[in-house]
Coordinates of C-alpha atoms and ligand atoms in Angstrom, one line a residue:
M1 CA 41.2 52.0 -18.5
A2 CA 43.7 49.8 -16.6
A3 CA 40.8 47.9 -15.1
F4 CA 39.7 46.7 -18.5
K5 CA 42.9 44.9 -19.0
N6 CA 41.7 42.5 -16.3
I7 CA 39.5 40.1 -18.2
K8 CA 37.4 39.2 -15.2
L9 CA 36.4 42.8 -14.6
L10 CA 35.5 43.3 -18.2
F11 CA 33.4 40.2 -18.5
V12 CA 31.3 40.6 -15.4
P13 CA 29.4 43.5 -16.8
L14 CA 29.2 41.7 -20.2
R15 CA 27.5 38.7 -18.6
I16 CA 25.2 40.9 -16.7
F17 CA 24.2 42.7 -19.9
L18 CA 23.5 39.3 -21.5
N19 CA 21.6 37.7 -18.7
K20 CA 20.7 37.3 -15.1
T21 CA 22.4 34.7 -13.0
P22 CA 20.9 31.3 -14.0
S23 CA 19.3 29.0 -11.5
S24 CA 20.0 25.3 -11.6
L25 CA 17.1 24.5 -14.0
Q26 CA 18.4 27.1 -16.5
L27 CA 22.0 26.1 -16.3
N28 CA 21.9 23.7 -19.2
L29 CA 20.2 26.2 -21.4
Y30 CA 22.5 28.9 -20.4
R31 CA 25.6 26.9 -21.3
F32 CA 24.0 25.7 -24.5
K33 CA 23.1 29.2 -25.4
Y34 CA 26.3 31.0 -24.9
N35 CA 29.0 28.4 -25.3
E36 CA 27.9 26.4 -28.3
A37 CA 25.4 28.1 -30.4
Y38 CA 26.2 31.7 -30.0
S39 CA 29.8 32.0 -31.0
V40 CA 30.3 35.7 -31.4
K41 CA 29.8 36.2 -27.7
S42 CA 31.7 33.1 -26.8
V43 CA 34.6 34.3 -28.9
L44 CA 34.6 37.4 -26.7
L45 CA 34.0 35.5 -23.5
D46 CA 37.1 33.4 -24.3
H47 CA 39.3 36.2 -25.6
P48 CA 40.7 38.9 -23.5
V49 CA 41.1 42.5 -24.7
G50 CA 44.1 42.7 -27.0
S51 CA 43.9 39.1 -28.3
D52 CA 43.5 38.2 -31.9
V53 CA 40.1 36.8 -33.0
V54 CA 38.3 35.7 -36.2
V55 CA 34.6 36.5 -36.3
K56 CA 32.4 34.6 -38.7
G57 CA 28.9 35.8 -39.4
W58 CA 26.6 37.9 -41.5
V59 CA 26.8 41.7 -41.9
K60 CA 23.6 43.1 -40.4
S61 CA 24.5 46.8 -40.9
I62 CA 27.3 48.5 -42.7
R63 CA 28.3 52.2 -42.8
K64 CA 31.2 53.0 -45.1
Q65 CA 33.0 56.3 -44.4
K66 CA 36.0 57.6 -46.2
R67 CA 38.5 56.1 -43.9
T68 CA 36.6 53.8 -41.6
T69 CA 33.8 51.3 -42.1
F70 CA 31.5 50.3 -39.2
M71 CA 29.7 47.0 -39.3
H72 CA 27.5 45.0 -37.0
I73 CA 28.0 41.2 -37.4
S74 CA 25.6 38.5 -36.3
D75 CA 26.5 34.9 -36.1
G76 CA 22.9 34.0 -35.5
G77 CA 23.1 34.8 -31.8
V78 CA 21.0 37.2 -29.9
E79 CA 23.5 40.0 -30.0
Q80 CA 25.6 41.6 -32.7
I81 CA 29.2 42.7 -32.4
Q82 CA 30.5 45.9 -33.8
V83 CA 33.5 45.7 -36.1
V84 CA 35.5 48.8 -37.1
I85 CA 37.8 48.4 -40.0
P86 CA 39.8 50.7 -42.3
S87 CA 37.7 51.2 -45.5
S88 CA 40.8 50.4 -47.6
A89 CA 40.7 46.9 -46.1
C90 CA 37.0 46.4 -46.8
D91 CA 36.1 44.2 -49.7
E92 CA 33.6 45.7 -52.1
D93 CA 31.5 42.5 -52.0
C94 CA 31.0 43.1 -48.3
C95 CA 27.4 44.3 -48.0
F96 CA 24.2 43.8 -46.0
N97 CA 23.8 40.1 -45.1
S98 CA 26.8 38.8 -47.0
A99 CA 28.7 36.1 -45.1
V100 CA 32.1 37.2 -43.8
E101 CA 35.1 36.1 -41.9
I102 CA 36.9 39.0 -40.2
S103 CA 40.3 38.8 -38.5
G104 CA 41.1 41.5 -35.9
K105 CA 41.7 42.3 -32.3
V106 CA 39.3 42.6 -29.3
V107 CA 39.5 46.2 -28.2
V108 CA 37.6 48.2 -25.5
S109 CA 34.8 50.0 -27.2
P110 CA 34.5 53.8 -26.6
K111 CA 30.7 53.3 -26.4
C112 CA 29.5 52.2 -23.0
N113 CA 26.6 50.1 -24.3
Q114 CA 29.0 47.7 -25.9
P115 CA 31.9 46.8 -23.7
V116 CA 34.1 45.5 -26.5
E117 CA 34.3 45.7 -30.2
I118 CA 36.6 44.2 -32.9
Q119 CA 39.3 46.3 -34.5
G120 CA 39.1 44.6 -37.9
E121 CA 42.3 44.0 -39.9
K122 CA 41.3 41.6 -42.7
I123 CA 37.9 40.7 -44.2
K124 CA 37.0 37.7 -46.3
V125 CA 33.6 37.6 -48.0
V126 CA 32.8 33.8 -48.0
G127 CA 29.3 34.2 -49.3
K128 CA 28.4 37.1 -51.6
L129 CA 24.9 38.5 -51.7
D130 CA 23.0 39.9 -54.7
L131 CA 21.6 43.0 -53.2
Q132 CA 19.4 43.7 -56.2
S133 CA 17.4 40.6 -55.8
F134 CA 17.6 40.1 -52.1
P135 CA 14.1 40.4 -50.8
F136 CA 14.9 42.2 -47.5
G137 CA 16.6 45.5 -46.7
P138 CA 18.1 46.7 -43.5
R139 CA 15.8 48.2 -40.8
K140 CA 12.6 47.9 -42.8
Y141 CA 9.3 46.6 -41.7
Y142 CA 8.0 43.7 -43.8
P143 CA 4.5 42.3 -43.0
P144 CA 4.4 38.6 -42.1
E145 CA 2.5 37.7 -45.3
Y146 CA 5.4 39.1 -47.4
V147 CA 8.1 37.4 -45.2
R148 CA 6.3 34.1 -45.5
Q149 CA 6.7 34.2 -49.3
Q150 CA 10.5 34.2 -48.8
I151 CA 10.3 31.2 -46.6
H152 CA 13.9 29.9 -47.3
L153 CA 15.4 33.3 -46.6
R154 CA 13.2 34.1 -43.6
P155 CA 15.7 32.9 -41.0
K156 CA 17.9 35.8 -42.1
T157 CA 15.5 38.4 -40.7
N158 CA 16.0 39.6 -37.1
T159 CA 12.4 38.9 -36.0
Y160 CA 12.2 35.4 -37.3
S161 CA 15.7 34.4 -36.0
A162 CA 14.5 35.7 -32.6
I163 CA 11.4 33.5 -32.9
L164 CA 13.6 30.5 -33.7
R165 CA 15.9 31.1 -30.7
L166 CA 12.9 31.6 -28.3
S167 CA 11.2 28.5 -29.7
S168 CA 14.4 26.5 -28.9
L169 CA 14.4 27.8 -25.4
I170 CA 10.7 26.8 -25.0
S171 CA 11.2 23.3 -26.4
N172 CA 14.2 22.9 -24.0
A173 CA 12.1 24.2 -21.1
L174 CA 9.4 21.7 -21.9
Q175 CA 11.7 18.7 -21.9
T176 CA 13.8 19.9 -18.9
T177 CA 10.7 20.4 -16.8
L178 CA 9.4 16.9 -17.5
I179 CA 12.8 15.2 -17.1
Q180 CA 13.1 17.0 -13.7
D181 CA 9.7 15.6 -12.8
N182 CA 11.0 12.0 -13.6
F183 CA 9.4 11.6 -16.9
V184 CA 11.4 9.5 -19.4
S185 CA 11.8 10.8 -23.0
V186 CA 10.9 8.3 -25.7
F187 CA 10.2 8.2 -29.5
T188 CA 6.9 7.0 -30.8
P189 CA 6.5 6.0 -34.4
I190 CA 5.5 8.3 -37.2
L191 CA 4.2 5.4 -39.3
T192 CA 1.2 3.8 -37.6
S193 CA -1.8 1.7 -38.4
N194 CA -4.1 3.4 -35.9
D195 CA -6.1 6.6 -36.1
C196 CA -5.9 7.4 -32.4
E197 CA -8.5 10.2 -32.5
G198 CA -10.9 8.4 -34.8
A199 CA -11.6 11.5 -36.6
G200 CA -10.6 10.2 -40.0
E201 CA -8.0 13.0 -40.4
V202 CA -5.1 10.7 -41.3
F203 CA -2.8 10.9 -44.3
L204 CA -2.5 7.4 -45.8
I205 CA 0.9 6.2 -46.9
R206 CA 1.1 5.2 -50.5
P207 CA 4.3 4.3 -52.3
S208 CA 5.0 5.9 -55.7
S209 CA 3.2 4.6 -58.8
N210 CA 5.1 2.8 -61.5
E211 CA 5.3 6.0 -63.5
M212 CA 6.5 8.1 -60.6
C213 CA 9.0 5.4 -59.7
R214 CA 10.5 5.5 -63.2
E215 CA 10.5 9.3 -63.1
M216 CA 12.6 9.2 -60.0
G217 CA 15.0 6.8 -61.7
G218 CA 13.9 3.6 -60.0
N219 CA 13.0 0.4 -61.7
R220 CA 11.5 -1.6 -58.9
K221 CA 7.8 -2.5 -59.0
P222 CA 6.4 -0.4 -56.2
E223 CA 3.9 -1.8 -53.6
E224 CA 0.3 -0.9 -53.8
S225 CA 0.3 0.3 -50.2
Y226 CA 2.7 0.1 -47.3
F227 CA 3.7 -3.5 -47.9
N228 CA 0.0 -4.4 -48.4
K229 CA -1.0 -2.9 -45.1
K230 CA -3.0 0.3 -44.4
V231 CA -0.5 2.7 -42.7
Y232 CA -0.9 6.3 -41.8
L233 CA 1.2 9.3 -40.7
T234 CA 0.5 9.5 -36.9
V235 CA -2.1 11.9 -35.6
S236 CA -1.0 11.2 -32.0
G237 CA 1.6 9.0 -30.2
Q238 CA -0.8 8.5 -27.3
L239 CA -1.7 4.8 -27.7
H240 CA 2.0 3.9 -28.1
L241 CA 2.9 6.1 -25.1
E242 CA 0.3 4.3 -23.0
A243 CA 2.0 1.0 -23.8
I244 CA 5.4 2.4 -22.8
A245 CA 3.9 3.9 -19.6
G246 CA 2.8 0.4 -18.8
G247 CA 6.5 -0.4 -18.2
I248 CA 8.1 2.8 -17.1
S249 CA 5.3 4.9 -15.5
K250 CA 6.0 8.4 -16.7
V251 CA 6.9 9.0 -20.3
F252 CA 6.8 11.7 -22.9
T253 CA 7.5 12.3 -26.5
M254 CA 7.7 15.4 -28.7
G255 CA 7.3 14.3 -32.2
P256 CA 5.8 15.5 -35.5
T257 CA 2.1 14.7 -35.8
F258 CA 0.0 15.1 -38.9
R259 CA -3.6 15.9 -39.5
S260 CA -5.3 16.0 -42.9
E261 CA -7.8 18.6 -41.7
N262 CA -8.6 20.9 -44.6
S263 CA -8.4 24.1 -42.4
R264 CA -6.9 27.3 -43.4
S265 CA -7.1 28.9 -40.0
R266 CA -4.3 30.8 -38.3
R267 CA -3.8 27.9 -35.8
H268 CA -3.8 24.8 -38.0
L269 CA -1.0 23.0 -39.7
A270 CA -1.0 19.7 -41.5
E271 CA 2.3 18.8 -39.7
F272 CA 2.9 20.1 -36.2
R273 CA 4.9 19.1 -33.1
M274 CA 3.0 17.7 -30.1
L275 CA 4.4 17.3 -26.7
E276 CA 2.6 14.2 -25.3
A277 CA 2.9 12.8 -21.8
E278 CA 1.5 9.7 -20.2
I279 CA 1.3 8.9 -16.5
A280 CA 0.7 5.5 -15.0
F281 CA -1.2 5.1 -11.7
C282 CA -3.2 8.3 -12.5
N283 CA -6.7 8.2 -11.1
D284 CA -7.8 11.8 -11.4
L285 CA -7.2 14.7 -13.6
Q286 CA -5.4 16.8 -11.1
P287 CA -1.8 15.6 -11.8
I288 CA -2.5 16.2 -15.5
L289 CA -3.7 19.7 -14.9
S290 CA -0.8 20.6 -12.7
T291 CA 1.8 19.2 -15.1
I292 CA 0.3 21.2 -17.9
E293 CA 0.2 24.4 -15.9
S294 CA 3.8 24.0 -14.8
L295 CA 4.9 23.3 -18.4
V296 CA 3.3 26.5 -19.6
K297 CA 4.7 28.6 -16.7
Q298 CA 8.2 27.1 -16.8
S299 CA 8.4 28.0 -20.5
A300 CA 7.3 31.5 -19.8
K301 CA 9.9 31.8 -17.0
I302 CA 12.7 30.5 -19.1
I303 CA 12.1 32.9 -22.0
L304 CA 11.8 35.8 -19.6
E305 CA 15.1 34.9 -17.9
L306 CA 17.1 33.9 -20.9
G307 CA 15.5 35.5 -23.9
S308 CA 14.8 39.0 -22.9
L309 CA 16.4 40.7 -25.8
D310 CA 14.7 38.4 -28.3
L311 CA 11.4 39.1 -26.5
V312 CA 11.8 42.8 -27.2
T313 CA 12.5 42.1 -30.9
V314 CA 9.5 39.9 -31.3
G315 CA 7.3 42.2 -29.1
N316 CA 8.2 45.3 -31.2
Y317 CA 7.4 43.5 -34.4
Y318 CA 3.9 42.5 -33.2
N319 CA 3.3 45.5 -31.1
E320 CA 3.1 43.6 -27.8
N321 CA 4.8 44.0 -24.5
L322 CA 5.8 40.4 -23.9
E323 CA 7.6 41.0 -20.7
E324 CA 4.4 42.3 -19.2
S325 CA 2.1 39.6 -20.6
L326 CA 4.4 36.8 -19.5
N327 CA 4.7 38.2 -16.0
E328 CA 0.9 38.4 -15.9
L329 CA 0.7 34.8 -17.0
L330 CA 3.0 33.7 -14.2
K331 CA 0.8 35.4 -11.6
F332 CA -2.4 33.8 -12.9
S333 CA -3.7 30.5 -11.4
F334 CA -5.3 28.6 -14.3
A335 CA -9.1 28.5 -14.0
T336 CA -11.2 25.3 -14.2
I337 CA -14.7 25.1 -15.5
S338 CA -16.8 22.1 -16.5
Y339 CA -18.3 21.6 -19.9
R340 CA -21.8 22.0 -18.4
E341 CA -21.0 25.3 -16.7
A342 CA -19.2 26.6 -19.8
M343 CA -22.2 25.7 -22.0
E344 CA -24.6 27.5 -19.8
L345 CA -22.5 30.6 -20.0
L346 CA -22.2 30.3 -23.7
L347 CA -25.9 29.8 -24.2
K348 CA -26.7 32.8 -22.0
N349 CA -24.5 34.9 -24.4
R350 CA -25.5 33.1 -27.6
D351 CA -26.2 36.5 -29.4
S352 CA -22.5 37.4 -29.2
F353 CA -21.4 34.6 -31.6
K354 CA -21.3 34.3 -35.3
T355 CA -22.2 30.6 -34.9
P356 CA -24.3 30.0 -31.8
P357 CA -23.1 27.3 -29.4
R358 CA -25.0 24.0 -29.4
D359 CA -25.5 22.1 -26.2
G360 CA -23.7 18.7 -26.4
A361 CA -21.6 19.8 -29.3
D362 CA -17.9 20.7 -29.6
L363 CA -16.9 24.4 -29.3
G364 CA -15.8 26.7 -32.0
S365 CA -12.8 28.9 -31.6
E366 CA -15.0 32.0 -30.9
H367 CA -16.6 30.1 -28.0
E368 CA -13.2 29.1 -26.6
L369 CA -11.9 32.6 -26.8
F370 CA -15.1 34.0 -25.1
L371 CA -14.6 31.5 -22.2
V372 CA -10.9 32.4 -21.7
N373 CA -11.9 36.1 -21.7
H374 CA -14.6 35.5 -19.2
M375 CA -12.4 33.5 -16.9
G376 CA -9.6 36.0 -17.1
G377 CA -6.8 33.8 -18.5
P378 CA -5.9 30.1 -19.3
T379 CA -8.8 27.9 -18.5
F380 CA -9.1 24.1 -18.1
L381 CA -12.4 22.9 -19.5
V382 CA -13.2 19.5 -17.9
D383 CA -15.8 16.7 -18.0
W384 CA -17.0 16.6 -21.6
P385 CA -19.9 14.6 -23.1
A386 CA -18.6 11.2 -24.0
N387 CA -20.3 11.1 -27.4
I388 CA -18.1 13.9 -28.9
K389 CA -14.8 12.6 -27.5
P390 CA -12.6 9.7 -28.7
F391 CA -13.1 6.0 -27.6
Y392 CA -10.1 5.9 -25.3
M393 CA -11.4 8.4 -22.6
R394 CA -12.6 7.1 -19.3
T395 CA -16.3 7.6 -18.5
S396 CA -16.9 9.2 -15.1
D397 CA -20.6 8.5 -14.4
D398 CA -22.8 5.5 -14.2
A399 CA -24.6 6.4 -17.4
H400 CA -21.3 6.7 -19.3
S401 CA -22.4 10.0 -20.6
L402 CA -19.4 12.1 -19.4
V403 CA -15.7 11.5 -19.8
S404 CA -12.8 12.6 -17.5
C405 CA -11.0 14.9 -19.9
V406 CA -9.6 18.4 -20.2
D407 CA -9.0 20.9 -22.9
L408 CA -6.7 23.8 -21.9
L409 CA -7.9 27.1 -23.6
V410 CA -5.6 30.1 -23.7
P411 CA -6.0 33.7 -24.8
G412 CA -5.5 34.4 -28.5
V413 CA -5.2 30.8 -29.5
G414 CA -8.1 28.8 -28.0
E415 CA -7.3 25.1 -27.5
L416 CA -3.7 24.5 -26.6
C417 CA -3.8 21.1 -25.0
G418 CA -6.1 18.1 -24.7
G419 CA -5.9 15.3 -22.1
S420 CA -7.9 12.6 -20.3
L421 CA -7.9 9.7 -18.0
R422 CA -7.8 6.6 -20.2
E423 CA -10.6 3.9 -20.1
N424 CA -8.7 1.1 -18.2
R425 CA -11.7 -1.2 -17.6
Y426 CA -11.3 -4.1 -20.0
D427 CA -15.0 -4.9 -20.6
I428 CA -16.0 -1.3 -21.2
L429 CA -13.1 -0.7 -23.6
K430 CA -13.7 -4.0 -25.4
S431 CA -17.4 -3.2 -26.1
R432 CA -16.5 0.3 -27.3
L433 CA -13.9 -1.1 -29.7
Q434 CA -16.4 -3.6 -30.9
A435 CA -18.9 -0.9 -31.6
L436 CA -16.4 1.0 -33.7
N437 CA -15.2 -2.1 -35.4
L438 CA -11.7 -1.6 -34.0
E439 CA -11.4 -4.7 -31.9
E440 CA -9.1 -6.5 -34.3
S441 CA -6.7 -3.6 -35.2
L442 CA -6.5 -2.4 -31.6
N443 CA -6.3 -5.8 -30.0
W444 CA -2.9 -4.9 -28.7
Y445 CA -4.3 -1.8 -27.0
L446 CA -7.0 -3.8 -25.3
D447 CA -4.2 -6.2 -24.1
L448 CA -2.7 -3.4 -22.1
R449 CA -5.8 -3.7 -19.8
K450 CA -5.3 -7.4 -19.5
F451 CA -1.7 -7.5 -18.4
G452 CA -1.2 -5.4 -15.3
G453 CA -2.6 -2.2 -16.8
S454 CA -2.8 0.6 -14.2
P455 CA -5.2 3.5 -14.5
T456 CA -3.5 5.9 -16.8
G457 CA -3.8 9.5 -17.9
G458 CA -2.1 11.9 -20.2
F459 CA -2.2 14.9 -22.5
G460 CA -0.9 16.4 -25.7
M461 CA 0.1 20.0 -26.1
G462 CA 0.6 21.7 -29.5
V463 CA 4.1 23.1 -29.3
E464 CA 3.6 25.8 -32.1
R465 CA 0.4 26.9 -30.4
L466 CA 2.2 27.2 -27.1
I467 CA 4.8 29.4 -28.8
A468 CA 2.1 31.4 -30.5
Y469 CA 0.4 32.0 -27.1
L470 CA 3.6 32.9 -25.2
L471 CA 5.0 35.2 -27.9
R472 CA 1.5 36.6 -29.0
I473 CA 2.1 35.5 -32.6
P474 CA -1.2 35.5 -34.4
N475 CA -0.4 32.9 -37.0
V476 CA 1.4 29.5 -36.4
K477 CA 2.8 29.7 -39.9
D478 CA 5.1 32.4 -38.6
I479 CA 6.6 30.0 -36.1
V480 CA 7.5 26.7 -37.9
P481 CA 10.4 27.1 -40.3
F482 CA 8.5 25.3 -43.2
P483 CA 4.8 25.3 -42.5
R484 CA 2.7 22.6 -44.1
T485 CA -0.8 23.7 -44.8
P486 CA -3.5 22.4 -47.2
H487 CA -2.3 22.4 -50.8
N488 CA 1.0 23.9 -49.7
C489 CA 4.3 22.0 -49.6
P490 CA 6.6 23.9 -51.9
M491 CA 10.0 22.5 -50.7
Ligands
LIG1 N1 -1.6 12.4 -25.9 C1 -2.8 13.0 -25.9 O1 -3.5 12.8 -24.9 C2 -3.2 13.8 -27.0 C3 -4.5 13.3 -27.6 N2 -4.4 12.0 -28.2 C4 -4.8 14.3 -28.8 O2 -4.3 14.1 -29.9 O3 -5.5 15.3 -28.5

């Protein structure tokens, strides 16, 4: 017992219980995680046994006995802390998921799986909860479809809060990995006058009508369009990134992007995050492929090292062993296959598909998943027919029939990432823009080839799809806090 009076001895096992020793890449995340966002544990890390503390959080379980009440409190962190308090001091409003502030003392816990607990003295319920109408109960399984209907209360569930914490680790890992590789982080605009992909899947910006303006209490006469100009919500920051890469070489952005695709699939959202990177002086696909592979693997590594408890929570919910699948991913060298080879394979197996593959056409998700299965893991599909890809991709043959581009396909999700070398030859790009009637609106883009433009390449990775892949979550709607899907924007 005497040893526990020594704070250092007490906290060494606690830290080990929380985590393994972080390497330098993880240090920032580690500090962020335990010193700022996760205050229950940091309260304990900063307070020796015997000291007074105030714990602020939500009651995740409560067991009232005649004399003593036992509670587990979460402050949104990965672990909960046990509070033991005399039942006479326990407010009757204190119930499952109510918000409380508890004053007490840090004491050594008699149970060895929790080195310390709080001996509660006073409890203040700062946010009551109506148990009758609260849609979740303790320790019950609710299917994702049900949980999604309670979207504003979903962050209170254990599984979804674990998904949010892991998502945060993943987005930190993506940015840290690029910054360590000398990429500069920039913001590209959300409002834009280009449809980068040329697929017509843009949302057009329109100000409110006179009537709507009055309804909202305004009396100004609204514009007919964005100050008389056609402006869209961006589908990709790529063209702007290319301009910035023309000055500072390696850049990335991780912004919201929008597609008005009327798809109700498990992997589409009308608003999603895309990590987009652009590299100047890039003459072949290899640096793009290796950056993508390292981003996926660094993300897997970080969640394995820092998010192990949350991985168990999410894995249990979806019936997956995430530790095993992530370790398998780390061992797998991503495969590469050309469009031509892939198409031959698909055509040979045409009877296994609902919609047979068509030579020269884009792939459906069943074809993508077949290829990934066949190749045994994440697969780069390179060198596509030029006529099914956007205008900005660089052709790689004399006939200009193929483009140097890549789609990364991953198990369970299909396309995770798309990238290419950009057409940097002025005349070729100019005639392509002319053919599409884009010469005027993308004159500035053509200019980049006139004023010291280097060969450039880059890619965009769907962040929600990456999370879905790493955490084996079947539906991207169960990842974003407020999913935007066709006909659905309730709040
Ligand atoms: N930045 C990129 O290369 C992404 C590409 N524009 C896409 O949206 O697929």
